[in-house]
mmCIF file of N, CA and C in Angstrom:
data_model
loop_
_atom_site.group_PDB
_atom_site.id
_atom_site.type_symbol
_atom_site.label_atom_id
_atom_site.label_comp_id
_atom_site.label_asym_id
_atom_site.label_seq_id
_atom_site.Cartn_x
_atom_site.Cartn_y
_atom_site.Cartn_z
ATOM 1 N N MET V 1 35.061 186.206 20.271
ATOM 2 C CA MET V 1 35.465 184.809 20.250
ATOM 3 C C MET V 1 36.796 184.698 19.525
ATOM 4 N N SER V 2 37.632 183.809 20.006
ATOM 5 C CA SER V 2 38.916 183.617 19.340
ATOM 6 C C SER V 2 39.258 182.134 19.286
ATOM 7 N N ALA V 3 40.180 181.803 18.411
ATOM 8 C CA ALA V 3 40.643 180.423 18.275
ATOM 9 C C ALA V 3 41.874 180.216 19.157
ATOM 10 N N PRO V 4 41.998 179.046 19.769
ATOM 11 C CA PRO V 4 43.203 178.761 20.549
ATOM 12 C C PRO V 4 44.459 178.813 19.675
ATOM 13 N N ALA V 5 45.541 179.338 20.214
ATOM 14 C CA ALA V 5 46.780 179.481 19.444
ATOM 15 C C ALA V 5 47.255 178.127 18.911
ATOM 16 N N ALA V 6 47.094 177.071 19.693
ATOM 17 C CA ALA V 6 47.532 175.732 19.238
ATOM 18 C C ALA V 6 46.758 175.294 18.002
ATOM 19 N N LEU V 7 45.472 175.594 17.948
ATOM 20 C CA LEU V 7 44.646 175.248 16.798
ATOM 21 C C LEU V 7 45.087 176.056 15.582
ATOM 22 N N SER V 8 45.320 177.344 15.775
ATOM 23 C CA SER V 8 45.777 178.184 14.662
ATOM 24 C C SER V 8 47.121 177.687 14.130
ATOM 25 N N LEU V 9 48.044 177.382 15.036
ATOM 26 C CA LEU V 9 49.381 176.899 14.611
ATOM 27 C C LEU V 9 49.242 175.614 13.805
ATOM 28 N N GLU V 10 48.432 174.690 14.280
ATOM 29 C CA GLU V 10 48.229 173.409 13.577
ATOM 30 C C GLU V 10 47.670 173.661 12.177
ATOM 31 N N ALA V 11 46.663 174.526 12.067
ATOM 32 C CA ALA V 11 46.058 174.825 10.780
ATOM 33 C C ALA V 11 47.055 175.444 9.810
ATOM 34 N N VAL V 12 47.872 176.373 10.309
ATOM 35 C CA VAL V 12 48.882 177.013 9.456
ATOM 36 C C VAL V 12 49.902 175.987 9.005
ATOM 37 N N ARG V 13 50.398 175.179 9.928
ATOM 38 C CA ARG V 13 51.413 174.182 9.573
ATOM 39 C C ARG V 13 50.888 173.169 8.553
ATOM 40 N N GLU V 14 49.612 172.838 8.628
ATOM 41 C CA GLU V 14 49.026 171.927 7.638
ATOM 42 C C GLU V 14 49.019 172.519 6.239
ATOM 43 N N GLU V 15 48.879 173.830 6.128
ATOM 44 C CA GLU V 15 48.808 174.470 4.831
ATOM 45 C C GLU V 15 50.158 174.902 4.268
ATOM 46 N N LEU V 16 51.174 175.008 5.103
ATOM 47 C CA LEU V 16 52.474 175.518 4.647
ATOM 48 C C LEU V 16 53.097 174.729 3.501
ATOM 49 N N PRO V 17 53.008 173.388 3.471
ATOM 50 C CA PRO V 17 53.596 172.692 2.328
ATOM 51 C C PRO V 17 53.010 173.145 0.977
ATOM 52 N N ALA V 18 51.714 173.362 0.921
ATOM 53 C CA ALA V 18 51.107 173.831 -0.332
ATOM 54 C C ALA V 18 51.554 175.249 -0.654
ATOM 55 N N VAL V 19 51.721 176.092 0.359
ATOM 56 C CA VAL V 19 52.211 177.448 0.144
ATOM 57 C C VAL V 19 53.631 177.382 -0.394
ATOM 58 N N ALA V 20 54.463 176.553 0.242
ATOM 59 C CA ALA V 20 55.864 176.430 -0.189
ATOM 60 C C ALA V 20 55.944 175.923 -1.627
ATOM 61 N N ALA V 21 55.107 174.955 -1.983
ATOM 62 C CA ALA V 21 55.119 174.421 -3.356
ATOM 63 C C ALA V 21 54.720 175.509 -4.360
ATOM 64 N N TYR V 22 53.666 176.226 -4.064
ATOM 65 C CA TYR V 22 53.260 177.337 -4.960
ATOM 66 C C TYR V 22 54.353 178.373 -5.051
ATOM 67 N N ALA V 23 54.881 178.763 -3.898
ATOM 68 C CA ALA V 23 55.924 179.805 -3.871
ATOM 69 C C ALA V 23 57.132 179.383 -4.700
ATOM 70 N N ALA V 24 57.566 178.147 -4.549
ATOM 71 C CA ALA V 24 58.708 177.670 -5.317
ATOM 72 C C ALA V 24 58.436 177.729 -6.807
ATOM 73 N N ALA V 25 57.233 177.331 -7.231
ATOM 74 C CA ALA V 25 56.882 177.377 -8.646
ATOM 75 C C ALA V 25 56.794 178.797 -9.173
ATOM 76 N N ALA V 26 56.429 179.724 -8.306
ATOM 77 C CA ALA V 26 56.267 181.124 -8.723
ATOM 78 C C ALA V 26 57.516 181.967 -8.492
ATOM 79 N N GLY V 27 58.582 181.364 -7.955
ATOM 80 C CA GLY V 27 59.816 182.127 -7.704
ATOM 81 C C GLY V 27 59.745 182.998 -6.475
ATOM 82 N N LEU V 28 58.922 182.614 -5.522
ATOM 83 C CA LEU V 28 58.772 183.348 -4.273
ATOM 84 C C LEU V 28 59.452 182.592 -3.148
ATOM 85 N N ALA V 29 59.686 183.255 -2.023
ATOM 86 C CA ALA V 29 60.290 182.591 -0.872
ATOM 87 C C ALA V 29 59.358 182.703 0.306
ATOM 88 N N VAL V 30 59.227 181.616 1.076
ATOM 89 C CA VAL V 30 58.424 181.602 2.286
ATOM 90 C C VAL V 30 59.343 181.537 3.488
ATOM 91 N N ASP V 31 59.093 182.381 4.486
ATOM 92 C CA ASP V 31 59.869 182.364 5.729
ATOM 93 C C ASP V 31 58.890 182.100 6.883
ATOM 94 N N ALA V 32 58.908 180.860 7.389
ATOM 95 C CA ALA V 32 58.070 180.487 8.523
ATOM 96 C C ALA V 32 58.954 180.066 9.700
ATOM 97 N N ASN V 33 60.202 180.503 9.711
ATOM 98 C CA ASN V 33 61.137 180.071 10.741
ATOM 99 C C ASN V 33 60.722 180.454 12.141
ATOM 100 N N ALA V 34 60.071 181.582 12.336
ATOM 101 C CA ALA V 34 59.683 182.038 13.665
ATOM 102 C C ALA V 34 58.296 181.547 14.086
ATOM 103 N N LEU V 35 57.605 180.831 13.210
ATOM 104 C CA LEU V 35 56.234 180.404 13.476
ATOM 105 C C LEU V 35 56.168 179.535 14.731
ATOM 106 N N SER V 36 55.316 179.956 15.653
ATOM 107 C CA SER V 36 55.106 179.216 16.917
ATOM 108 C C SER V 36 53.752 179.652 17.474
ATOM 109 N N GLU V 37 53.369 179.058 18.605
ATOM 110 C CA GLU V 37 52.097 179.461 19.230
ATOM 111 C C GLU V 37 52.119 180.917 19.656
ATOM 112 N N SER V 38 53.283 181.427 20.016
ATOM 113 C CA SER V 38 53.376 182.834 20.453
ATOM 114 C C SER V 38 53.620 183.799 19.289
ATOM 115 N N ILE V 39 54.107 183.267 18.192
ATOM 116 C CA ILE V 39 54.362 184.093 16.991
ATOM 117 C C ILE V 39 53.657 183.397 15.820
ATOM 118 N N LEU V 40 52.415 183.716 15.639
ATOM 119 C CA LEU V 40 51.607 183.061 14.593
ATOM 120 C C LEU V 40 51.712 183.891 13.300
ATOM 121 N N ARG V 41 52.947 184.021 12.800
ATOM 122 C CA ARG V 41 53.199 184.802 11.587
ATOM 123 C C ARG V 41 54.170 184.073 10.655
ATOM 124 N N PHE V 42 53.975 184.279 9.381
ATOM 125 C CA PHE V 42 54.955 183.874 8.376
ATOM 126 C C PHE V 42 54.969 184.930 7.289
ATOM 127 N N LEU V 43 56.007 184.905 6.450
ATOM 128 C CA LEU V 43 56.161 185.889 5.389
ATOM 129 C C LEU V 43 56.376 185.221 4.058
ATOM 130 N N VAL V 44 55.941 185.895 3.025
ATOM 131 C CA VAL V 44 56.210 185.474 1.637
ATOM 132 C C VAL V 44 56.853 186.664 0.958
ATOM 133 N N ALA V 45 58.045 186.433 0.396
ATOM 134 C CA ALA V 45 58.806 187.506 -0.266
ATOM 135 C C ALA V 45 58.368 187.658 -1.723
ATOM 136 N N PHE V 46 58.194 188.891 -2.127
ATOM 137 C CA PHE V 46 57.781 189.231 -3.501
ATOM 138 C C PHE V 46 58.733 190.295 -4.047
ATOM 139 N N ARG V 47 58.604 190.554 -5.343
ATOM 140 C CA ARG V 47 59.298 191.673 -5.991
ATOM 141 C C ARG V 47 58.234 192.413 -6.771
ATOM 142 N N ASN V 48 58.174 193.742 -6.586
ATOM 143 C CA ASN V 48 57.142 194.517 -7.291
ATOM 144 C C ASN V 48 57.581 194.828 -8.708
ATOM 145 N N ALA V 49 56.734 195.528 -9.447
ATOM 146 C CA ALA V 49 56.991 195.824 -10.863
ATOM 147 C C ALA V 49 58.256 196.668 -11.046
ATOM 148 N N ALA V 50 58.632 197.435 -10.038
ATOM 149 C CA ALA V 50 59.845 198.260 -10.089
ATOM 150 C C ALA V 50 61.090 197.475 -9.692
ATOM 151 N N GLY V 51 60.932 196.189 -9.368
ATOM 152 C CA GLY V 51 62.067 195.358 -9.005
ATOM 153 C C GLY V 51 62.459 195.440 -7.534
ATOM 154 N N GLU V 52 61.630 196.090 -6.728
ATOM 155 C CA GLU V 52 61.940 196.244 -5.295
ATOM 156 C C GLU V 52 61.378 195.035 -4.537
ATOM 157 N N ASN V 53 62.162 194.577 -3.567
ATOM 158 C CA ASN V 53 61.740 193.454 -2.738
ATOM 159 C C ASN V 53 60.852 193.931 -1.602
ATOM 160 N N PHE V 54 59.882 193.140 -1.268
ATOM 161 C CA PHE V 54 59.012 193.376 -0.097
ATOM 162 C C PHE V 54 58.424 192.036 0.296
ATOM 163 N N SER V 55 57.754 191.990 1.423
ATOM 164 C CA SER V 55 57.105 190.748 1.854
ATOM 165 C C SER V 55 55.673 191.004 2.211
ATOM 166 N N ALA V 56 54.883 189.952 2.118
ATOM 167 C CA ALA V 56 53.543 189.936 2.675
ATOM 168 C C ALA V 56 53.623 189.174 3.982
ATOM 169 N N GLU V 57 53.271 189.840 5.068
ATOM 170 C CA GLU V 57 53.309 189.234 6.380
ATOM 171 C C GLU V 57 51.909 188.733 6.729
ATOM 172 N N PHE V 58 51.806 187.465 7.062
ATOM 173 C CA PHE V 58 50.523 186.850 7.416
ATOM 174 C C PHE V 58 50.469 186.679 8.917
ATOM 175 N N ASP V 59 49.617 187.442 9.579
ATOM 176 C CA ASP V 59 49.390 187.311 11.028
ATOM 177 C C ASP V 59 48.198 186.370 11.144
ATOM 178 N N CYS V 60 48.429 185.184 11.696
ATOM 179 C CA CYS V 60 47.436 184.104 11.658
ATOM 180 C C CYS V 60 46.716 183.878 12.970
ATOM 181 N N ARG V 61 46.717 184.871 13.841
ATOM 182 C CA ARG V 61 45.945 184.711 15.073
ATOM 183 C C ARG V 61 44.473 184.475 14.728
ATOM 184 N N ASP V 62 43.868 183.531 15.388
ATOM 185 C CA ASP V 62 42.470 183.151 15.222
ATOM 186 C C ASP V 62 42.153 182.466 13.891
ATOM 187 N N TYR V 63 43.188 182.076 13.150
ATOM 188 C CA TYR V 63 42.984 181.318 11.917
ATOM 189 C C TYR V 63 42.688 179.873 12.282
ATOM 190 N N PRO V 64 41.821 179.171 11.634
ATOM 191 C CA PRO V 64 41.046 179.530 10.456
ATOM 192 C C PRO V 64 39.654 180.071 10.745
ATOM 193 N N MET V 65 39.356 180.329 12.022
ATOM 194 C CA MET V 65 38.044 180.921 12.337
ATOM 195 C C MET V 65 37.873 182.250 11.609
ATOM 196 N N TYR V 66 38.927 183.042 11.637
ATOM 197 C CA TYR V 66 38.934 184.341 10.965
ATOM 198 C C TYR V 66 40.101 184.396 10.010
ATOM 199 N N PRO V 67 40.014 185.286 9.015
ATOM 200 C CA PRO V 67 41.122 185.359 8.047
ATOM 201 C C PRO V 67 42.388 185.916 8.673
ATOM 202 N N PRO V 68 43.531 185.679 8.036
ATOM 203 C CA PRO V 68 44.748 186.295 8.520
ATOM 204 C C PRO V 68 44.712 187.815 8.273
ATOM 205 N N THR V 69 45.553 188.520 8.998
ATOM 206 C CA THR V 69 45.787 189.929 8.703
ATOM 207 C C THR V 69 47.034 189.953 7.794
ATOM 208 N N ILE V 70 46.887 190.517 6.632
ATOM 209 C CA ILE V 70 47.996 190.560 5.671
ATOM 210 C C ILE V 70 48.479 191.997 5.594
ATOM 211 N N GLU V 71 49.739 192.159 5.845
ATOM 212 C CA GLU V 71 50.359 193.491 5.837
ATOM 213 C C GLU V 71 51.593 193.419 4.981
ATOM 214 N N PHE V 72 51.809 194.398 4.110
ATOM 215 C CA PHE V 72 53.041 194.444 3.316
ATOM 216 C C PHE V 72 54.130 195.110 4.131
ATOM 217 N N VAL V 73 55.309 194.519 4.104
ATOM 218 C CA VAL V 73 56.456 195.024 4.846
ATOM 219 C C VAL V 73 57.640 195.196 3.904
ATOM 220 N N ASP V 74 58.504 196.161 4.194
ATOM 221 C CA ASP V 74 59.650 196.412 3.319
ATOM 222 C C ASP V 74 60.666 195.274 3.463
ATOM 223 N N ALA V 75 61.670 195.301 2.594
ATOM 224 C CA ALA V 75 62.663 194.217 2.533
ATOM 225 C C ALA V 75 63.409 194.028 3.843
ATOM 226 N N SER V 76 63.616 195.114 4.588
ATOM 227 C CA SER V 76 64.312 194.997 5.872
ATOM 228 C C SER V 76 63.392 194.559 7.013
ATOM 229 N N ARG V 77 62.118 194.486 6.711
ATOM 230 C CA ARG V 77 61.078 194.091 7.671
ATOM 231 C C ARG V 77 60.968 195.064 8.852
ATOM 232 N N THR V 78 61.304 196.305 8.605
ATOM 233 C CA THR V 78 61.209 197.332 9.666
ATOM 234 C C THR V 78 60.033 198.268 9.444
ATOM 235 N N THR V 79 59.531 198.339 8.213
ATOM 236 C CA THR V 79 58.409 199.206 7.908
ATOM 237 C C THR V 79 57.258 198.342 7.412
ATOM 238 N N ARG V 80 56.124 198.462 8.057
ATOM 239 C CA ARG V 80 54.954 197.695 7.646
ATOM 240 C C ARG V 80 53.754 198.614 7.502
ATOM 241 N N GLY V 81 52.911 198.286 6.569
ATOM 242 C CA GLY V 81 51.688 199.047 6.408
ATOM 243 C C GLY V 81 51.843 200.422 5.760
ATOM 244 N N ALA V 82 53.013 200.764 5.277
ATOM 245 C CA ALA V 82 53.208 202.078 4.645
ATOM 246 C C ALA V 82 52.525 202.136 3.285
ATOM 247 N N LEU V 83 51.920 203.264 2.977
ATOM 248 C CA LEU V 83 51.183 203.448 1.736
ATOM 249 C C LEU V 83 52.025 203.104 0.511
ATOM 250 N N ALA V 84 53.320 203.443 0.546
ATOM 251 C CA ALA V 84 54.206 203.204 -0.595
ATOM 252 C C ALA V 84 54.393 201.715 -0.898
ATOM 253 N N LEU V 85 54.107 200.836 0.076
ATOM 254 C CA LEU V 85 54.264 199.401 -0.151
ATOM 255 C C LEU V 85 53.080 198.782 -0.891
ATOM 256 N N TYR V 86 52.006 199.513 -1.026
ATOM 257 C CA TYR V 86 50.769 198.994 -1.602
ATOM 258 C C TYR V 86 50.528 199.556 -2.976
ATOM 259 N N PRO V 87 49.863 198.795 -3.848
ATOM 260 C CA PRO V 87 49.471 199.366 -5.137
ATOM 261 C C PRO V 87 48.388 200.418 -4.931
ATOM 262 N N ALA V 88 48.266 201.326 -5.853
ATOM 263 C CA ALA V 88 47.226 202.353 -5.785
ATOM 264 C C ALA V 88 45.853 201.661 -5.880
ATOM 265 N N GLY V 89 44.935 202.118 -5.080
ATOM 266 C CA GLY V 89 43.614 201.508 -5.072
ATOM 267 C C GLY V 89 42.538 202.524 -4.841
ATOM 268 N N PHE V 90 41.377 202.014 -4.541
ATOM 269 C CA PHE V 90 40.255 202.935 -4.371
ATOM 270 C C PHE V 90 39.931 203.194 -2.925
ATOM 271 N N HIS V 91 40.723 202.646 -1.986
ATOM 272 C CA HIS V 91 40.537 202.917 -0.574
ATOM 273 C C HIS V 91 41.617 203.881 -0.111
ATOM 274 N N GLY V 92 41.280 204.703 0.848
ATOM 275 C CA GLY V 92 42.223 205.694 1.337
ATOM 276 C C GLY V 92 43.275 205.161 2.271
ATOM 277 N N MET V 93 43.172 203.904 2.665
ATOM 278 C CA MET V 93 44.164 203.308 3.589
ATOM 279 C C MET V 93 44.941 202.207 2.870
ATOM 280 N N PRO V 94 46.166 201.972 3.290
ATOM 281 C CA PRO V 94 46.927 200.863 2.680
ATOM 282 C C PRO V 94 46.345 199.529 3.144
ATOM 283 N N CYS V 95 45.830 198.780 2.203
ATOM 284 C CA CYS V 95 45.133 197.539 2.567
ATOM 285 C C CYS V 95 44.991 196.639 1.354
ATOM 286 N N VAL V 96 45.252 195.350 1.537
ATOM 287 C CA VAL V 96 44.878 194.358 0.532
ATOM 288 C C VAL V 96 43.386 194.193 0.720
ATOM 289 N N CYS V 97 42.604 194.710 -0.205
ATOM 290 C CA CYS V 97 41.146 194.735 -0.040
ATOM 291 C C CYS V 97 40.562 193.419 -0.585
ATOM 292 N N ALA V 98 40.447 192.460 0.302
ATOM 293 C CA ALA V 98 39.893 191.155 -0.063
ATOM 294 C C ALA V 98 39.332 190.509 1.193
ATOM 295 N N ARG V 99 38.342 189.655 1.032
ATOM 296 C CA ARG V 99 37.729 188.984 2.178
ATOM 297 C C ARG V 99 38.758 188.192 2.979
ATOM 298 N N TYR V 100 39.829 187.734 2.335
ATOM 299 C CA TYR V 100 40.802 186.931 3.052
ATOM 300 C C TYR V 100 41.798 187.761 3.871
ATOM 301 N N ASN V 101 41.630 189.050 3.910
ATOM 302 C CA ASN V 101 42.507 189.913 4.733
ATOM 303 C C ASN V 101 41.699 190.563 5.842
ATOM 304 N N ARG V 102 42.017 190.209 7.067
ATOM 305 C CA ARG V 102 41.297 190.723 8.216
ATOM 306 C C ARG V 102 41.350 192.248 8.306
ATOM 307 N N LYS V 103 42.421 192.829 7.782
ATOM 308 C CA LYS V 103 42.595 194.275 7.824
ATOM 309 C C LYS V 103 41.525 195.001 6.989
ATOM 310 N N ALA V 104 40.909 194.339 6.047
ATOM 311 C CA ALA V 104 39.891 194.975 5.192
ATOM 312 C C ALA V 104 38.546 195.153 5.875
ATOM 313 N N TYR V 105 38.354 194.525 7.012
ATOM 314 C CA TYR V 105 37.091 194.578 7.727
ATOM 315 C C TYR V 105 37.037 195.771 8.672
ATOM 316 N N SER V 106 35.854 196.336 8.812
ATOM 317 C CA SER V 106 35.698 197.535 9.649
ATOM 318 C C SER V 106 36.083 197.255 11.097
ATOM 319 N N GLU V 107 35.961 196.007 11.561
ATOM 320 C CA GLU V 107 36.352 195.677 12.936
ATOM 321 C C GLU V 107 37.841 195.940 13.166
ATOM 322 N N ARG V 108 38.625 195.970 12.094
ATOM 323 C CA ARG V 108 40.069 196.211 12.178
ATOM 324 C C ARG V 108 40.437 197.562 11.581
ATOM 325 N N GLY V 109 39.460 198.432 11.410
ATOM 326 C CA GLY V 109 39.732 199.753 10.864
ATOM 327 C C GLY V 109 39.651 199.826 9.359
ATOM 328 N N GLY V 110 39.281 198.716 8.727
ATOM 329 C CA GLY V 110 39.205 198.661 7.279
ATOM 330 C C GLY V 110 37.929 199.258 6.723
ATOM 331 N N PRO V 111 37.843 199.303 5.398
ATOM 332 C CA PRO V 111 36.716 199.985 4.758
ATOM 333 C C PRO V 111 35.420 199.160 4.683
ATOM 334 N N HIS V 112 35.462 197.875 5.018
ATOM 335 C CA HIS V 112 34.290 197.037 4.763
ATOM 336 C C HIS V 112 33.459 196.703 5.978
ATOM 337 N N GLY V 113 32.487 197.567 6.254
ATOM 338 C CA GLY V 113 31.497 197.289 7.267
ATOM 339 C C GLY V 113 30.419 196.362 6.735
ATOM 340 N N ASP V 114 30.428 196.155 5.435
ATOM 341 C CA ASP V 114 29.435 195.274 4.783
ATOM 342 C C ASP V 114 29.870 193.812 4.770
ATOM 343 N N TRP V 115 31.048 193.492 5.256
ATOM 344 C CA TRP V 115 31.531 192.105 5.321
ATOM 345 C C TRP V 115 31.532 191.664 6.769
ATOM 346 N N ARG V 116 31.280 190.361 6.981
ATOM 347 C CA ARG V 116 31.376 189.761 8.315
ATOM 348 C C ARG V 116 32.577 188.853 8.359
ATOM 349 N N LEU V 117 33.377 188.937 9.415
ATOM 350 C CA LEU V 117 34.588 188.139 9.530
ATOM 351 C C LEU V 117 34.292 186.631 9.385
ATOM 352 N N VAL V 118 33.208 186.167 9.940
ATOM 353 C CA VAL V 118 32.907 184.736 9.899
ATOM 354 C C VAL V 118 32.590 184.261 8.485
ATOM 355 N N ASP V 119 32.311 185.164 7.557
ATOM 356 C CA ASP V 119 31.999 184.793 6.168
ATOM 357 C C ASP V 119 33.215 184.816 5.253
ATOM 358 N N TRP V 120 34.413 184.963 5.788
ATOM 359 C CA TRP V 120 35.581 185.216 4.951
ATOM 360 C C TRP V 120 35.849 184.110 3.945
ATOM 361 N N GLN V 121 35.426 182.873 4.208
ATOM 362 C CA GLN V 121 35.722 181.759 3.293
ATOM 363 C C GLN V 121 34.656 181.572 2.223
ATOM 364 N N LEU V 122 33.644 182.419 2.194
ATOM 365 C CA LEU V 122 32.628 182.315 1.169
ATOM 366 C C LEU V 122 33.195 182.667 -0.206
ATOM 367 N N PRO V 123 32.613 182.116 -1.272
ATOM 368 C CA PRO V 123 33.087 182.482 -2.611
ATOM 369 C C PRO V 123 32.953 183.974 -2.876
ATOM 370 N N THR V 124 33.848 184.466 -3.702
ATOM 371 C CA THR V 124 33.828 185.875 -4.108
ATOM 372 C C THR V 124 32.737 186.061 -5.142
ATOM 373 N N GLY V 125 32.608 187.244 -5.647
ATOM 374 C CA GLY V 125 31.618 187.548 -6.670
ATOM 375 C C GLY V 125 31.730 186.704 -7.921
ATOM 376 N N ASN V 126 32.950 186.234 -8.217
ATOM 377 C CA ASN V 126 33.124 185.406 -9.410
ATOM 378 C C ASN V 126 32.997 183.918 -9.092
ATOM 379 N N GLY V 127 32.518 183.599 -7.885
ATOM 380 C CA GLY V 127 32.237 182.213 -7.515
ATOM 381 C C GLY V 127 33.403 181.423 -7.001
ATOM 382 N N VAL V 128 34.538 182.039 -6.728
ATOM 383 C CA VAL V 128 35.712 181.321 -6.270
ATOM 384 C C VAL V 128 35.981 181.650 -4.812
ATOM 385 N N ALA V 129 36.221 180.624 -4.014
ATOM 386 C CA ALA V 129 36.583 180.830 -2.612
ATOM 387 C C ALA V 129 38.089 180.873 -2.491
ATOM 388 N N LEU V 130 38.635 181.943 -1.966
ATOM 389 C CA LEU V 130 40.079 182.052 -1.722
ATOM 390 C C LEU V 130 40.254 181.790 -0.239
ATOM 391 N N ASP V 131 40.271 180.504 0.135
ATOM 392 C CA ASP V 131 40.151 180.120 1.530
ATOM 393 C C ASP V 131 41.349 179.322 2.056
ATOM 394 N N THR V 132 42.434 179.272 1.314
ATOM 395 C CA THR V 132 43.658 178.640 1.790
ATOM 396 C C THR V 132 44.806 179.614 1.551
ATOM 397 N N PHE V 133 45.886 179.412 2.288
ATOM 398 C CA PHE V 133 47.034 180.312 2.115
ATOM 399 C C PHE V 133 47.609 180.222 0.712
ATOM 400 N N ALA V 134 47.654 179.037 0.128
ATOM 401 C CA ALA V 134 48.194 178.936 -1.242
ATOM 402 C C ALA V 134 47.342 179.756 -2.219
ATOM 403 N N MET V 135 46.020 179.681 -2.082
ATOM 404 C CA MET V 135 45.147 180.472 -2.947
ATOM 405 C C MET V 135 45.342 181.957 -2.703
ATOM 406 N N ILE V 136 45.497 182.324 -1.433
ATOM 407 C CA ILE V 136 45.676 183.744 -1.107
ATOM 408 C C ILE V 136 46.981 184.259 -1.692
ATOM 409 N N VAL V 137 48.076 183.503 -1.515
ATOM 410 C CA VAL V 137 49.360 183.944 -2.050
ATOM 411 C C VAL V 137 49.273 184.068 -3.573
ATOM 412 N N SER V 138 48.598 183.133 -4.204
ATOM 413 C CA SER V 138 48.460 183.208 -5.677
ATOM 414 C C SER V 138 47.674 184.444 -6.113
ATOM 415 N N ASP V 139 46.800 184.939 -5.262
ATOM 416 C CA ASP V 139 45.997 186.123 -5.591
ATOM 417 C C ASP V 139 46.749 187.439 -5.356
ATOM 418 N N LEU V 140 47.760 187.390 -4.471
ATOM 419 C CA LEU V 140 48.507 188.597 -4.194
ATOM 420 C C LEU V 140 49.386 188.958 -5.362
#
């Protein structure tokens, strides 16, 4: 099952002002210039602890039915998903390991066969639901 692209686009556009407000307060930049029904993606630019620029790319196909796929990309936006772009973790693959990232689910090759995509908006173990883009960006 999938969500119509028009529905996903509308949902993303509704949330972008809150993302932009959070990003501005945190010194981050949001790039949603290419966002359309055929390109359901936007980026948030970050700087890592070493001072290197990179972006989190949000692929929003099927949103909000399913979580976005979040992939880290280099500053030139030519390399995505490379291990060097991710912090060291306990999974063998480069992945933001959280319910809000579709890549973390086994359906997408991720480590979590114990999670169901339809449950992505449920509260985490500490009782907090990270179910909006602004909350997700704040967690990254």
